mmCIF file of C-alpha atoms and ligand atoms in Angstrom:
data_model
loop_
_atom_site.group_PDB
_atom_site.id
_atom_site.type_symbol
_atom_site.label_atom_id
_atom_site.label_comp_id
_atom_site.label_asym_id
_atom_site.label_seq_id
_atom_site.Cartn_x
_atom_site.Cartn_y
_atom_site.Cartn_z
ATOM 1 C CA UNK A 1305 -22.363 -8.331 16.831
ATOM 2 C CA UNK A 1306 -19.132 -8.643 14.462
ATOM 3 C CA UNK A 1307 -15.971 -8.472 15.148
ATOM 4 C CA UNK A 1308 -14.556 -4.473 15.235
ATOM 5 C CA UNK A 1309 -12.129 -3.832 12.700
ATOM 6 C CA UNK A 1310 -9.372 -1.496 14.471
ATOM 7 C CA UNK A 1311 -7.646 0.394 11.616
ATOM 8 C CA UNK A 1312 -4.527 1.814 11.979
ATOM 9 C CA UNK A 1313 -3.600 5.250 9.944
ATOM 10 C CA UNK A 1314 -6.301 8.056 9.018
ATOM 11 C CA UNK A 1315 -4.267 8.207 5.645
ATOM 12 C CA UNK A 1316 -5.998 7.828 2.086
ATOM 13 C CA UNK A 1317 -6.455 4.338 2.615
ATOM 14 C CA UNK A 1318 -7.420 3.748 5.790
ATOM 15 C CA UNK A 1319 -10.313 6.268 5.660
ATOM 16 C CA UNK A 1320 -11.310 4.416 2.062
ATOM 17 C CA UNK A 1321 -11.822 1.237 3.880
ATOM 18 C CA UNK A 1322 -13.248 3.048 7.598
ATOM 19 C CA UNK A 1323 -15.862 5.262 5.781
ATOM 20 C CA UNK A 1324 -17.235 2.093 4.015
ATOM 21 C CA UNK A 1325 -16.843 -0.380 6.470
ATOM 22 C CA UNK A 1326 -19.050 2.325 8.871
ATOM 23 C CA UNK A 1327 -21.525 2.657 6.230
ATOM 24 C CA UNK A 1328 -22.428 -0.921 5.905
ATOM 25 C CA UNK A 1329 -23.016 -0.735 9.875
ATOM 26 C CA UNK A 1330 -19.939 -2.998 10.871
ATOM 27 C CA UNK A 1331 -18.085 -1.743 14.095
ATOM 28 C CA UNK A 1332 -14.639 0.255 13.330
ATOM 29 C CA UNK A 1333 -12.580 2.200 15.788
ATOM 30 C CA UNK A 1334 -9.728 4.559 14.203
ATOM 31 C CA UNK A 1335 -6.389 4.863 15.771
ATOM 32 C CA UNK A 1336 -4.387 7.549 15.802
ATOM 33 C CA UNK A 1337 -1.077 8.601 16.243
ATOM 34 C CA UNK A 1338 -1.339 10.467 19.549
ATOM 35 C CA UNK A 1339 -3.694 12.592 22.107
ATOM 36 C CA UNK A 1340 -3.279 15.819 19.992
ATOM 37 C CA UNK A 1341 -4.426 13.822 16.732
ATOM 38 C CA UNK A 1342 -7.480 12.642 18.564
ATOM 39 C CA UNK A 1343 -8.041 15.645 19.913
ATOM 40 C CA UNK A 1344 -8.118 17.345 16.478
ATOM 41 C CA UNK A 1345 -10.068 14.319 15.276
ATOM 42 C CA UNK A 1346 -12.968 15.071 17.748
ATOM 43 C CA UNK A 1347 -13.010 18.560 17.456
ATOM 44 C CA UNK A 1348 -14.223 17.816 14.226
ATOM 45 C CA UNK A 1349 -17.598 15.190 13.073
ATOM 46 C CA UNK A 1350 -15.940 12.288 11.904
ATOM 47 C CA UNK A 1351 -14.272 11.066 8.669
ATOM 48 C CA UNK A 1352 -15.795 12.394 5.230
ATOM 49 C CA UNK A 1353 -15.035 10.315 1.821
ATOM 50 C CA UNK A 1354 -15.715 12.213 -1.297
ATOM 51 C CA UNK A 1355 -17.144 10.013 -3.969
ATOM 52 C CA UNK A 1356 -18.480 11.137 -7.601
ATOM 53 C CA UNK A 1357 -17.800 14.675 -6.407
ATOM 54 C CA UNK A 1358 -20.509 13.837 -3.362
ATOM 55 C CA UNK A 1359 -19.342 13.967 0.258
ATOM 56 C CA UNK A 1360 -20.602 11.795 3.441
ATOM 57 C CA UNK A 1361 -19.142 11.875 6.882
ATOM 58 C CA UNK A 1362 -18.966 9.091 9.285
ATOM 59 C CA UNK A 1363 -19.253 9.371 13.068
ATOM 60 C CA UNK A 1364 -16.265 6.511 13.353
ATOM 61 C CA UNK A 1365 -14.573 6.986 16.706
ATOM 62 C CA UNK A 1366 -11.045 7.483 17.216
ATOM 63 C CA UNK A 1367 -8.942 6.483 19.849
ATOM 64 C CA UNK A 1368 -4.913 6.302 20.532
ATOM 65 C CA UNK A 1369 -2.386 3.226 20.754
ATOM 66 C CA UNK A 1370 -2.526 2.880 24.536
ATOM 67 C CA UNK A 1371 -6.316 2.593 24.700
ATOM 68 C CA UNK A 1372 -6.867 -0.439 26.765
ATOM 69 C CA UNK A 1373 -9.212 -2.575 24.844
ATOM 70 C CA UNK A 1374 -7.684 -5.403 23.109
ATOM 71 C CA UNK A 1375 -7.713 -5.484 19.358
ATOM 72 C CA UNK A 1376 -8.799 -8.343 17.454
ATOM 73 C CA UNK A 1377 -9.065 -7.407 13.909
ATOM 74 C CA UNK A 1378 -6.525 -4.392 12.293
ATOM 75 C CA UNK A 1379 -6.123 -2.920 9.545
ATOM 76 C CA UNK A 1380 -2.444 -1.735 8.794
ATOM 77 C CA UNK A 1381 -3.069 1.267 6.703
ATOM 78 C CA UNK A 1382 -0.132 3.062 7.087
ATOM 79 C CA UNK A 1383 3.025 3.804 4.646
ATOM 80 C CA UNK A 1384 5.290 0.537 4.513
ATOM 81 C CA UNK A 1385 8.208 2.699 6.257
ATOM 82 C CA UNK A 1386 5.643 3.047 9.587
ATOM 83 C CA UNK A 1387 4.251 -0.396 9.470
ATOM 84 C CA UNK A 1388 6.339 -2.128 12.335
ATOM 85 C CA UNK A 1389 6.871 0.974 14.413
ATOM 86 C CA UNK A 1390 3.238 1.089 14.709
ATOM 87 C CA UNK A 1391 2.908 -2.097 15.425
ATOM 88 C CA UNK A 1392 5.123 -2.194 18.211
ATOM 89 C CA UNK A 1393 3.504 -0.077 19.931
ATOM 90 C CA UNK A 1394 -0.048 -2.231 19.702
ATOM 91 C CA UNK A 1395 2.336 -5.236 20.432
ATOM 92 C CA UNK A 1396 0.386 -5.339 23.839
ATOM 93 C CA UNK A 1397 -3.420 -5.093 22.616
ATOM 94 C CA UNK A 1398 -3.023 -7.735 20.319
ATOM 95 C CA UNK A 1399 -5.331 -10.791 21.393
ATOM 96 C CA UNK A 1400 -3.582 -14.226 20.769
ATOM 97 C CA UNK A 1401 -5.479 -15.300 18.082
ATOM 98 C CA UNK A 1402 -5.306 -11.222 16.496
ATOM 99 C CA UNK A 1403 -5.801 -11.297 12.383
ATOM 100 C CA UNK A 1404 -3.654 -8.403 11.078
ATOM 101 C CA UNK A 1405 -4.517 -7.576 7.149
ATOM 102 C CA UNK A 1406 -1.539 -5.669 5.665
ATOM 103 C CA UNK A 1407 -2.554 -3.356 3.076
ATOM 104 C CA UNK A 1408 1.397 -2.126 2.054
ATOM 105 C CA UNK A 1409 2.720 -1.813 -1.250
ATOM 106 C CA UNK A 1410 5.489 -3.231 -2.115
ATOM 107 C CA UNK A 1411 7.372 -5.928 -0.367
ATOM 108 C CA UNK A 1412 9.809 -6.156 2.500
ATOM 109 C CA UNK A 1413 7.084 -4.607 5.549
ATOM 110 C CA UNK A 1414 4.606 -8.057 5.428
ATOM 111 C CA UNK A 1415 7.345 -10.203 6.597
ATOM 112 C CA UNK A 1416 8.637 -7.364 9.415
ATOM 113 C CA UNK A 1417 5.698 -7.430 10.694
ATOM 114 C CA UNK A 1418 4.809 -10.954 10.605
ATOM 115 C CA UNK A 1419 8.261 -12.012 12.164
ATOM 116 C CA UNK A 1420 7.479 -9.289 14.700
ATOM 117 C CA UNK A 1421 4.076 -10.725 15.807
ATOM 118 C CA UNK A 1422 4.014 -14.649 15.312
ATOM 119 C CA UNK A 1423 1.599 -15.183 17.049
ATOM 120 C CA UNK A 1424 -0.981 -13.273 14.971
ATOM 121 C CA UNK A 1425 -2.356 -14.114 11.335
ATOM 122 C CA UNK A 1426 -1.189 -11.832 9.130
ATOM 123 C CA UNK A 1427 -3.242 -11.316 5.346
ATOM 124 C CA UNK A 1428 -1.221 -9.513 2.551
ATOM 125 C CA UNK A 1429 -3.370 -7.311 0.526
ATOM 126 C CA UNK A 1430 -2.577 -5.658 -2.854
ATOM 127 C CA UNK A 1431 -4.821 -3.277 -3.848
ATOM 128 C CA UNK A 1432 -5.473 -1.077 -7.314
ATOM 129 C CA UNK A 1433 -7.719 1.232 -5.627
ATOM 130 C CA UNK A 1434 -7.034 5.071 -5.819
ATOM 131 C CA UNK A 1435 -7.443 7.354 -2.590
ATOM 132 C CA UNK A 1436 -5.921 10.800 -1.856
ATOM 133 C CA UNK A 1437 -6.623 12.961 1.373
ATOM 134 C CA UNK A 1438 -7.511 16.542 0.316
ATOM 135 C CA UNK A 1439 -6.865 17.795 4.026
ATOM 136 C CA UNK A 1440 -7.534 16.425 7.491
ATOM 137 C CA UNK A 1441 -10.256 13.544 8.339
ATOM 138 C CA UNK A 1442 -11.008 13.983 3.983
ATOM 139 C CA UNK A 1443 -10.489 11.974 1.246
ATOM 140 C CA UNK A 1444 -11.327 11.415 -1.961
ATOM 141 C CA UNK A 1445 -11.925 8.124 -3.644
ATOM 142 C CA UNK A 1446 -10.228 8.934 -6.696
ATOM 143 C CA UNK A 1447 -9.783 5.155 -8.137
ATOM 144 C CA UNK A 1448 -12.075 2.370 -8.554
ATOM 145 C CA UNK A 1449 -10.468 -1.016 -8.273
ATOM 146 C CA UNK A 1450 -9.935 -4.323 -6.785
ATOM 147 C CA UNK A 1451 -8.314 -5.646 -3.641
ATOM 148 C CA UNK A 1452 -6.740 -9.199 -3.812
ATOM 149 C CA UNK A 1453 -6.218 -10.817 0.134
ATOM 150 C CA UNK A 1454 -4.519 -13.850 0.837
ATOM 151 C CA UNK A 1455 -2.119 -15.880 3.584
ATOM 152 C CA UNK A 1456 0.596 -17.822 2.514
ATOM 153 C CA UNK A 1457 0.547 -19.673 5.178
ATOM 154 C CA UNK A 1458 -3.180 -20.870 5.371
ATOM 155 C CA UNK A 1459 -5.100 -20.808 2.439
ATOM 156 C CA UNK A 1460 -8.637 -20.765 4.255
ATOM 157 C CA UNK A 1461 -10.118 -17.255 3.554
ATOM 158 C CA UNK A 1462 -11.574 -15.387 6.568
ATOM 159 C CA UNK A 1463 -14.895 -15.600 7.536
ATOM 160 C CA UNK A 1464 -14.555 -11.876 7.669
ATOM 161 C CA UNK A 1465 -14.421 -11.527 3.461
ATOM 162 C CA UNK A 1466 -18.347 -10.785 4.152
ATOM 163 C CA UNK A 1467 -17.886 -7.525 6.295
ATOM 164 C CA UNK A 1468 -16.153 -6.419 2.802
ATOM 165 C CA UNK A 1469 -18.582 -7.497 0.784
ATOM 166 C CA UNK A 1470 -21.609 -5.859 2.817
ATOM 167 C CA UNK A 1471 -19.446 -2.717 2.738
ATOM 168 C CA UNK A 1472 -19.341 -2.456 -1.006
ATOM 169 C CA UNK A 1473 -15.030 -3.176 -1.502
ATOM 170 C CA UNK A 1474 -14.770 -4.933 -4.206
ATOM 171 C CA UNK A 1475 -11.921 -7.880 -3.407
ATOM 172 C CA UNK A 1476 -11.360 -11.400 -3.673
ATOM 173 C CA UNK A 1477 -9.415 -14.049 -1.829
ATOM 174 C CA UNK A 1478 -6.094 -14.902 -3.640
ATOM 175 C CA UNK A 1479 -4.178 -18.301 -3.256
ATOM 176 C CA UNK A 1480 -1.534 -16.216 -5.518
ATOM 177 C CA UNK A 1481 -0.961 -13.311 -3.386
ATOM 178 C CA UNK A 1482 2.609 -13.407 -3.584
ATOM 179 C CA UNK A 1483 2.361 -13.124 -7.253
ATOM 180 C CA UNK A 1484 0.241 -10.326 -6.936
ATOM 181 C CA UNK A 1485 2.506 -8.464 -4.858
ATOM 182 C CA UNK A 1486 5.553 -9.138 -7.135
ATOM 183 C CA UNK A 1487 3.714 -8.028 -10.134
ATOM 184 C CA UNK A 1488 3.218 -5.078 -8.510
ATOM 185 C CA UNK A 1489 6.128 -4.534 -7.304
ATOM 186 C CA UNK A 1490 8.016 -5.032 -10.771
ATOM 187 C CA UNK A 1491 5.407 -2.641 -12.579
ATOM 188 C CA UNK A 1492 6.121 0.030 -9.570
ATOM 189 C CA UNK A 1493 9.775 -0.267 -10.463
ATOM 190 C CA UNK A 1494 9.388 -0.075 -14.158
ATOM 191 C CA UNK A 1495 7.502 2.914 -14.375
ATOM 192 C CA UNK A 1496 7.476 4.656 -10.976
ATOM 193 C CA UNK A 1497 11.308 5.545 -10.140
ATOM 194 C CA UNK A 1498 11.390 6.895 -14.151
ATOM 195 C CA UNK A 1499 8.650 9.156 -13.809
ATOM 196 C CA UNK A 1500 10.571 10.810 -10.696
ATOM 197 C CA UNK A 1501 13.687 11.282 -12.664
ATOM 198 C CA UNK A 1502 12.473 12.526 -15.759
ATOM 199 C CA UNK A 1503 9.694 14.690 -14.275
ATOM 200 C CA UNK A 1504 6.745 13.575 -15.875
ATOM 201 C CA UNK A 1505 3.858 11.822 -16.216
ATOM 202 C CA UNK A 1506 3.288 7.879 -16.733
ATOM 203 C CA UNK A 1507 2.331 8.965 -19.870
ATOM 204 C CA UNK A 1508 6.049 10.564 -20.966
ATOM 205 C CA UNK A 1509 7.840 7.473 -20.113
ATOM 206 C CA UNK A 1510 6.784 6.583 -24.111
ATOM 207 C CA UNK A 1511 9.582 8.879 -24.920
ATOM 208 C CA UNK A 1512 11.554 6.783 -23.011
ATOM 209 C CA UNK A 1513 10.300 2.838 -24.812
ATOM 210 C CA UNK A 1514 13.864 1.405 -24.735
ATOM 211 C CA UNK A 1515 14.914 2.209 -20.990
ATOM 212 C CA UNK A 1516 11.072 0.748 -20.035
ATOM 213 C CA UNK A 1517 12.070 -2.463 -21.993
ATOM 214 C CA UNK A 1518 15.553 -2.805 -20.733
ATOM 215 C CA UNK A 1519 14.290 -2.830 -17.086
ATOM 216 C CA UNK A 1520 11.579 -4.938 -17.981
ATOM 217 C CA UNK A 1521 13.748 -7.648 -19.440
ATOM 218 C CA UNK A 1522 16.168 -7.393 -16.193
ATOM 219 C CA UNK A 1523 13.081 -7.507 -13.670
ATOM 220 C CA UNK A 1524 11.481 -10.148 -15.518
ATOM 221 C CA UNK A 1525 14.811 -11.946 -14.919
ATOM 222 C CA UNK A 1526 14.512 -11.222 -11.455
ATOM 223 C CA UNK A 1527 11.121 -12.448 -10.892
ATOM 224 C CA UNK A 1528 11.987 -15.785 -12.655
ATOM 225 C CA UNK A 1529 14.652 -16.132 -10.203
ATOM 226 C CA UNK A 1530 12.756 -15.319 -7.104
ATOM 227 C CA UNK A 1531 10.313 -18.272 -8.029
ATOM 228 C CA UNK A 1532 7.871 -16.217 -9.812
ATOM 229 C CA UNK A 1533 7.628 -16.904 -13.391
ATOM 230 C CA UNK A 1534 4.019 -16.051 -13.268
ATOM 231 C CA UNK A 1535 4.779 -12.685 -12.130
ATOM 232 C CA UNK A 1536 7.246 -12.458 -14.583
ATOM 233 C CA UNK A 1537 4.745 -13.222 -17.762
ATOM 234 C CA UNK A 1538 4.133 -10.832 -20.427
ATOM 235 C CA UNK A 1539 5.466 -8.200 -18.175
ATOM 236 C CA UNK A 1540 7.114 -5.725 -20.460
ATOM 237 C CA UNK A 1541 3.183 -5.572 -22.264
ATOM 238 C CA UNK A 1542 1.630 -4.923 -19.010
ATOM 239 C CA UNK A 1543 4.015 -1.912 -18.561
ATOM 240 C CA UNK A 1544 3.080 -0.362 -22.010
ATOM 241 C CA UNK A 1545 -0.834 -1.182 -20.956
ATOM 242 C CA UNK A 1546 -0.562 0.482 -17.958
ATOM 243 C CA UNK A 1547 1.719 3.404 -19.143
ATOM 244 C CA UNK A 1548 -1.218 4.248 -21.756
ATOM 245 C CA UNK A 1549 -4.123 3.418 -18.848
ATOM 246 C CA UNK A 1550 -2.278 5.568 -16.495
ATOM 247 C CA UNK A 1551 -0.644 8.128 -19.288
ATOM 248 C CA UNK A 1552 -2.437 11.201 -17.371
ATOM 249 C CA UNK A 1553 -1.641 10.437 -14.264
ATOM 250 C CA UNK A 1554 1.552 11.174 -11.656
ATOM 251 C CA UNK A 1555 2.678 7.567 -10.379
ATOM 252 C CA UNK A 1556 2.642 7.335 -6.521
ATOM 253 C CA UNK A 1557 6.267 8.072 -6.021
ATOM 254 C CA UNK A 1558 6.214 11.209 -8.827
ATOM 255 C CA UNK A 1559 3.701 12.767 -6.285
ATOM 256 C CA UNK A 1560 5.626 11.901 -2.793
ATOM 257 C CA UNK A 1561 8.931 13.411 -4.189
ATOM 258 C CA UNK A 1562 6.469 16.121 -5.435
ATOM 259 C CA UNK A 1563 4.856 16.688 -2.036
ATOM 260 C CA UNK A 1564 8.149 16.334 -0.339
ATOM 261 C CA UNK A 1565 6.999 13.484 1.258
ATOM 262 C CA UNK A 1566 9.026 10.214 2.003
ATOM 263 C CA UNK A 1567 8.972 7.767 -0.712
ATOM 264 C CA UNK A 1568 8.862 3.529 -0.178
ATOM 265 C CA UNK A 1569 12.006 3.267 -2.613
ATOM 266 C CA UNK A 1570 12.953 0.621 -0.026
ATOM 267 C CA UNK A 1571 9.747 -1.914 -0.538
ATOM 268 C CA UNK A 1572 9.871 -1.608 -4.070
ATOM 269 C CA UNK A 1573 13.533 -0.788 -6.252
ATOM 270 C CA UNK A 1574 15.790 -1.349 -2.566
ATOM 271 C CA UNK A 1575 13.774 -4.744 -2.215
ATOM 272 C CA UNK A 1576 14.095 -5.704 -5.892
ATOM 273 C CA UNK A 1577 17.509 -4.670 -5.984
ATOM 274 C CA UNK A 1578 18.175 -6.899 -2.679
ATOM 275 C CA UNK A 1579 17.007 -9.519 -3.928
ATOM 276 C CA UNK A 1580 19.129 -9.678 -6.639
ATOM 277 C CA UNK A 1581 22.431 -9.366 -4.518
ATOM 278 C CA UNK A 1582 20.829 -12.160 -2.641
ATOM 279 C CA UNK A 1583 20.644 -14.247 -5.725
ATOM 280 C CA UNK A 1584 23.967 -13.067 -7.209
ATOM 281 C CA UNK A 1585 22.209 -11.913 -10.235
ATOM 282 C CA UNK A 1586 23.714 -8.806 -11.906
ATOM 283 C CA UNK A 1587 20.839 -6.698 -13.296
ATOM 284 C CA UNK A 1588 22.828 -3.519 -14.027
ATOM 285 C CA UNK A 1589 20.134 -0.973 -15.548
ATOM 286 C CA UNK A 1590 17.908 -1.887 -12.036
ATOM 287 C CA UNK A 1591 21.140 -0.718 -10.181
ATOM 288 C CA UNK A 1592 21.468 2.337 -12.190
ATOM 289 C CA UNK A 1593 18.123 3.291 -11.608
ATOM 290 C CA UNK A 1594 18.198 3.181 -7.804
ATOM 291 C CA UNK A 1595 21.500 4.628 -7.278
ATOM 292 C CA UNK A 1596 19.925 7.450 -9.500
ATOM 293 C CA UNK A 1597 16.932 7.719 -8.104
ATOM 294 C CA UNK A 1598 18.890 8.244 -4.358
ATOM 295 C CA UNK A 1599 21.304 10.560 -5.603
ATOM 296 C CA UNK A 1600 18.083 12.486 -6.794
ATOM 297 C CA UNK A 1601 16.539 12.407 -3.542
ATOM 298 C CA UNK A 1602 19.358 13.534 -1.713
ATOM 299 C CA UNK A 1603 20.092 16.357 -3.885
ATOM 300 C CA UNK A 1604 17.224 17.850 -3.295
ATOM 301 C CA UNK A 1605 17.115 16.867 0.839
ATOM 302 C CA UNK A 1606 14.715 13.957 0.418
ATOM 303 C CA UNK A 1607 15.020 10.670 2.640
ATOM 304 C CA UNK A 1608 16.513 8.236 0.339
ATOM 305 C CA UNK A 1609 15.416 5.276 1.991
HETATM 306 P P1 NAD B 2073 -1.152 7.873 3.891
HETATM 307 O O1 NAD B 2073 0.159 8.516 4.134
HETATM 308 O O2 NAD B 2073 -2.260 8.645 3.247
HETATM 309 O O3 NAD B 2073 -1.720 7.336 5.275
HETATM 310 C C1 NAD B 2073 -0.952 6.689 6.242
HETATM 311 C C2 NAD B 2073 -1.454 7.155 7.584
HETATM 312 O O4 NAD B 2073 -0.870 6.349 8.595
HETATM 313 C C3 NAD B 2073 -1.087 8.615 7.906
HETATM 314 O O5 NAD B 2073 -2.258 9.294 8.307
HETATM 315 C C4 NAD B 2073 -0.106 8.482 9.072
HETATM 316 O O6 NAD B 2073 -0.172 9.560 9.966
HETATM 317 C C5 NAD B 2073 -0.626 7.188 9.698
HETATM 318 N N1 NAD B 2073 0.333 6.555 10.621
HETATM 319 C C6 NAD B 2073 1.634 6.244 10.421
HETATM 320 N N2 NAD B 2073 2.158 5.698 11.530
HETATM 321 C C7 NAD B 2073 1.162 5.660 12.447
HETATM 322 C C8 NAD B 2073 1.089 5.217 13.800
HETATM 323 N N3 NAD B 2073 2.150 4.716 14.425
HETATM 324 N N4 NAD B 2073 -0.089 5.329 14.452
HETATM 325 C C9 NAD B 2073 -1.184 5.862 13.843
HETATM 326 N N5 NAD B 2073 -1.174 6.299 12.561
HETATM 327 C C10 NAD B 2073 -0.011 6.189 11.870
HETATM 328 O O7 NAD B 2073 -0.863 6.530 3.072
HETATM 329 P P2 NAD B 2073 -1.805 5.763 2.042
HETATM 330 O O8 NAD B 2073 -1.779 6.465 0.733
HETATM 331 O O9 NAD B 2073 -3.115 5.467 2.676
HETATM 332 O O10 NAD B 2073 -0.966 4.432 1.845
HETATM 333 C C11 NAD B 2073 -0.941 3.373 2.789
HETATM 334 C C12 NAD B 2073 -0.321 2.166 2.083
HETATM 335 O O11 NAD B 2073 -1.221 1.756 1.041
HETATM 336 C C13 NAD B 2073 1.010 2.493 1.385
HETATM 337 O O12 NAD B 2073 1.878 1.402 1.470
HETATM 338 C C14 NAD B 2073 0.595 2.732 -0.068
HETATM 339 O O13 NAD B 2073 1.627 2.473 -1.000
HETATM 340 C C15 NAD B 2073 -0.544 1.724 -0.214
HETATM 341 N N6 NAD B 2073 -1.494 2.076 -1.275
HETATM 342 C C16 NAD B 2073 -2.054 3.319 -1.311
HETATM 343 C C17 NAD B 2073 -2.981 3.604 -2.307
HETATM 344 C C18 NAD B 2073 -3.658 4.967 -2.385
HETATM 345 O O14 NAD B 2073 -4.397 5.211 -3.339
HETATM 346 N N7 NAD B 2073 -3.474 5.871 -1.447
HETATM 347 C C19 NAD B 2073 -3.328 2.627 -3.266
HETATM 348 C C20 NAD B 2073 -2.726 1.370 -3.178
HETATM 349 C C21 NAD B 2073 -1.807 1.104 -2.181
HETATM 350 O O1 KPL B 2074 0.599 1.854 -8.970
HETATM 351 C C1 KPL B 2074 1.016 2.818 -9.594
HETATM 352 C C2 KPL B 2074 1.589 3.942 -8.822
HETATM 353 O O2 KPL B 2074 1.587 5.079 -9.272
HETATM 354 O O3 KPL B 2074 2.056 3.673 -7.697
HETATM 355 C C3 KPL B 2074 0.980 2.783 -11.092
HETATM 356 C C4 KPL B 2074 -0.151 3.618 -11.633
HETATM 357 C C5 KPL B 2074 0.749 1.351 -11.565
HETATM 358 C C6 KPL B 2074 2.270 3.221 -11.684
HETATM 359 O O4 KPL B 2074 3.300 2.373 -11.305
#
């Protein structure tokens, strides 16, 4: 019998990876927030993931942070913001030699949580797949992509990488995660705060080519000086290519600020924009952009960080 993967959050994510982790047979337990979650959770048959417009529902079980069994393998799937309050309160389930994969975006929440649990292997993930929940215990597979996994401290993959591949998520093992994650990052800050402030779609940030360059010249900067010149390649092209993949779409952050929802300005502009004070490097359009983008929260009653 394999190893069960715990996950942690019945968001867009986690229910992408329970549903098809369940389907290929492999043992997953859900956890949720509290007793009146998992009571609404079992009132109900299970999780359902909507894919091609055809829906399937999973009988995973649920259960709460104080069940007493101890957890081996978990999924973080929760919003960077939640990441270490949720795992304090698992703190105690943890086995010794636990194997946490972190699937935040951004940066800032891996090494919280990895300082907060030392004794457990945590895997960074960065992912291009596209969820969205379209109520309770529902979601919708909305974007086909790729997963990249990786340690920086041990470079051995998990024997593990086969539950994924029997359940169908397409992913490889990355000796460059960090790369991955700043690359990300820097195309999050590029195009994502912009979209928020001017209202629009990725798309309409080409009526705004000279800001998108300007920022991309300063992150690039940034990334050099944070020891990733890979991550710093050719980035200013990959913006434009992704503003014209993505032109139809509303970035992540256009549709949290949409939704009302809390935004993680602080794992992706606050972190970038840290990390320059750190390094003394004055990157003034970045700055602009995030003391913007707050005021623009605020203004409108939004958590700002
Ligand atoms: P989400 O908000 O849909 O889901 C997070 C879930 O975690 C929520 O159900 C929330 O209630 C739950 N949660 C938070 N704290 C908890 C706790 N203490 N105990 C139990 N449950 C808890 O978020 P998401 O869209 O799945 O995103 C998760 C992460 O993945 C984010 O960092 C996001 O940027 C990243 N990501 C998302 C997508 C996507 O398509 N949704 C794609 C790539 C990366
Ligand atoms: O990842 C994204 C997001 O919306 O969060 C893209 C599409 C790359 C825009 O930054």
């Amino acid at each position: 019998m394999s190893t069960t993967w715990h996950i942690l959050g019945a968001g867009s994510l986690g229910t992408l990876w329970a549903t098809r982790l369940a389907r290929a047979g492999v043992p997953v337990r859900l956890i949720l927030r509290d007793h009146a979650r998992l009571a609404s959770y079992q009132a109900g048959n299970g999780l359902t993931l909507v894919e091609h417009g055809i829906e399937h529902t999973y009988p995973v079980i649920g259960e709460t942070p104080d069940s007493p069994e101890p957890i081996q393998r978990l999924l973080v799937a929760c919003k960077a913001y939640d990441a270490q309050s949720a795992i304090a309160q698992l703190q105690q389930r943890l086995a010794a030699d636990a194997e946490l994969i972190l699937l935040q975006n951004g940066l800032g929440s891996q090494d919280a949580v990895a300082a907060q649990v030392p004794q457990a292997r945590s895997i960074v993930a960065s992912s291009t797949e596209g969820a969205f929940r379209e109520g309770d215990w529902r979601v919708v597979f909305a974007g086909h992509g790729y997963t990249w996994l990786g340690d920086t401290g041990q470079p051995t993959p998990p024997l593990w990488l086969d539950d994924l591949h029997a359940a169908g998520i397409p992913h490889e093992w990355s000796s460059e995660i960090l790369t991955r994650l700043w690359r990300k990052l820097a195309l999050n800050c590029a195009i994502n705060p912009l979209t928020v402030l001017y209202q629009c779609r990725n798309g309409g940030l080409q009526d705004h080519q000279c800001e998108v360059a300007t920022l991309c010249a300063e992150l690039a900067e940034l990334l050099e000086c944070c020891g990733q010149p890979a991550a710093a390649q050719a980035l200013h092209s990959e913006v434009q290519r992704v503003i014209q993949a993505t032109a139809s779409n509303y970035s992540s952050m256009y549709q949290d600020v949409a939704n009302a929802r809390r935004t993680e300005i602080s794992y992706l502009l606050g972190y970038a924009c840290q990390a320059a004070a750190r390094h003394q490097l004055v990157l003034p359009h970045l700055q602009q952009l995030q003391a913007r983008l707050v005021g623009y929260l605020r203004e409108r009653g939004l958590a700002s960080d």
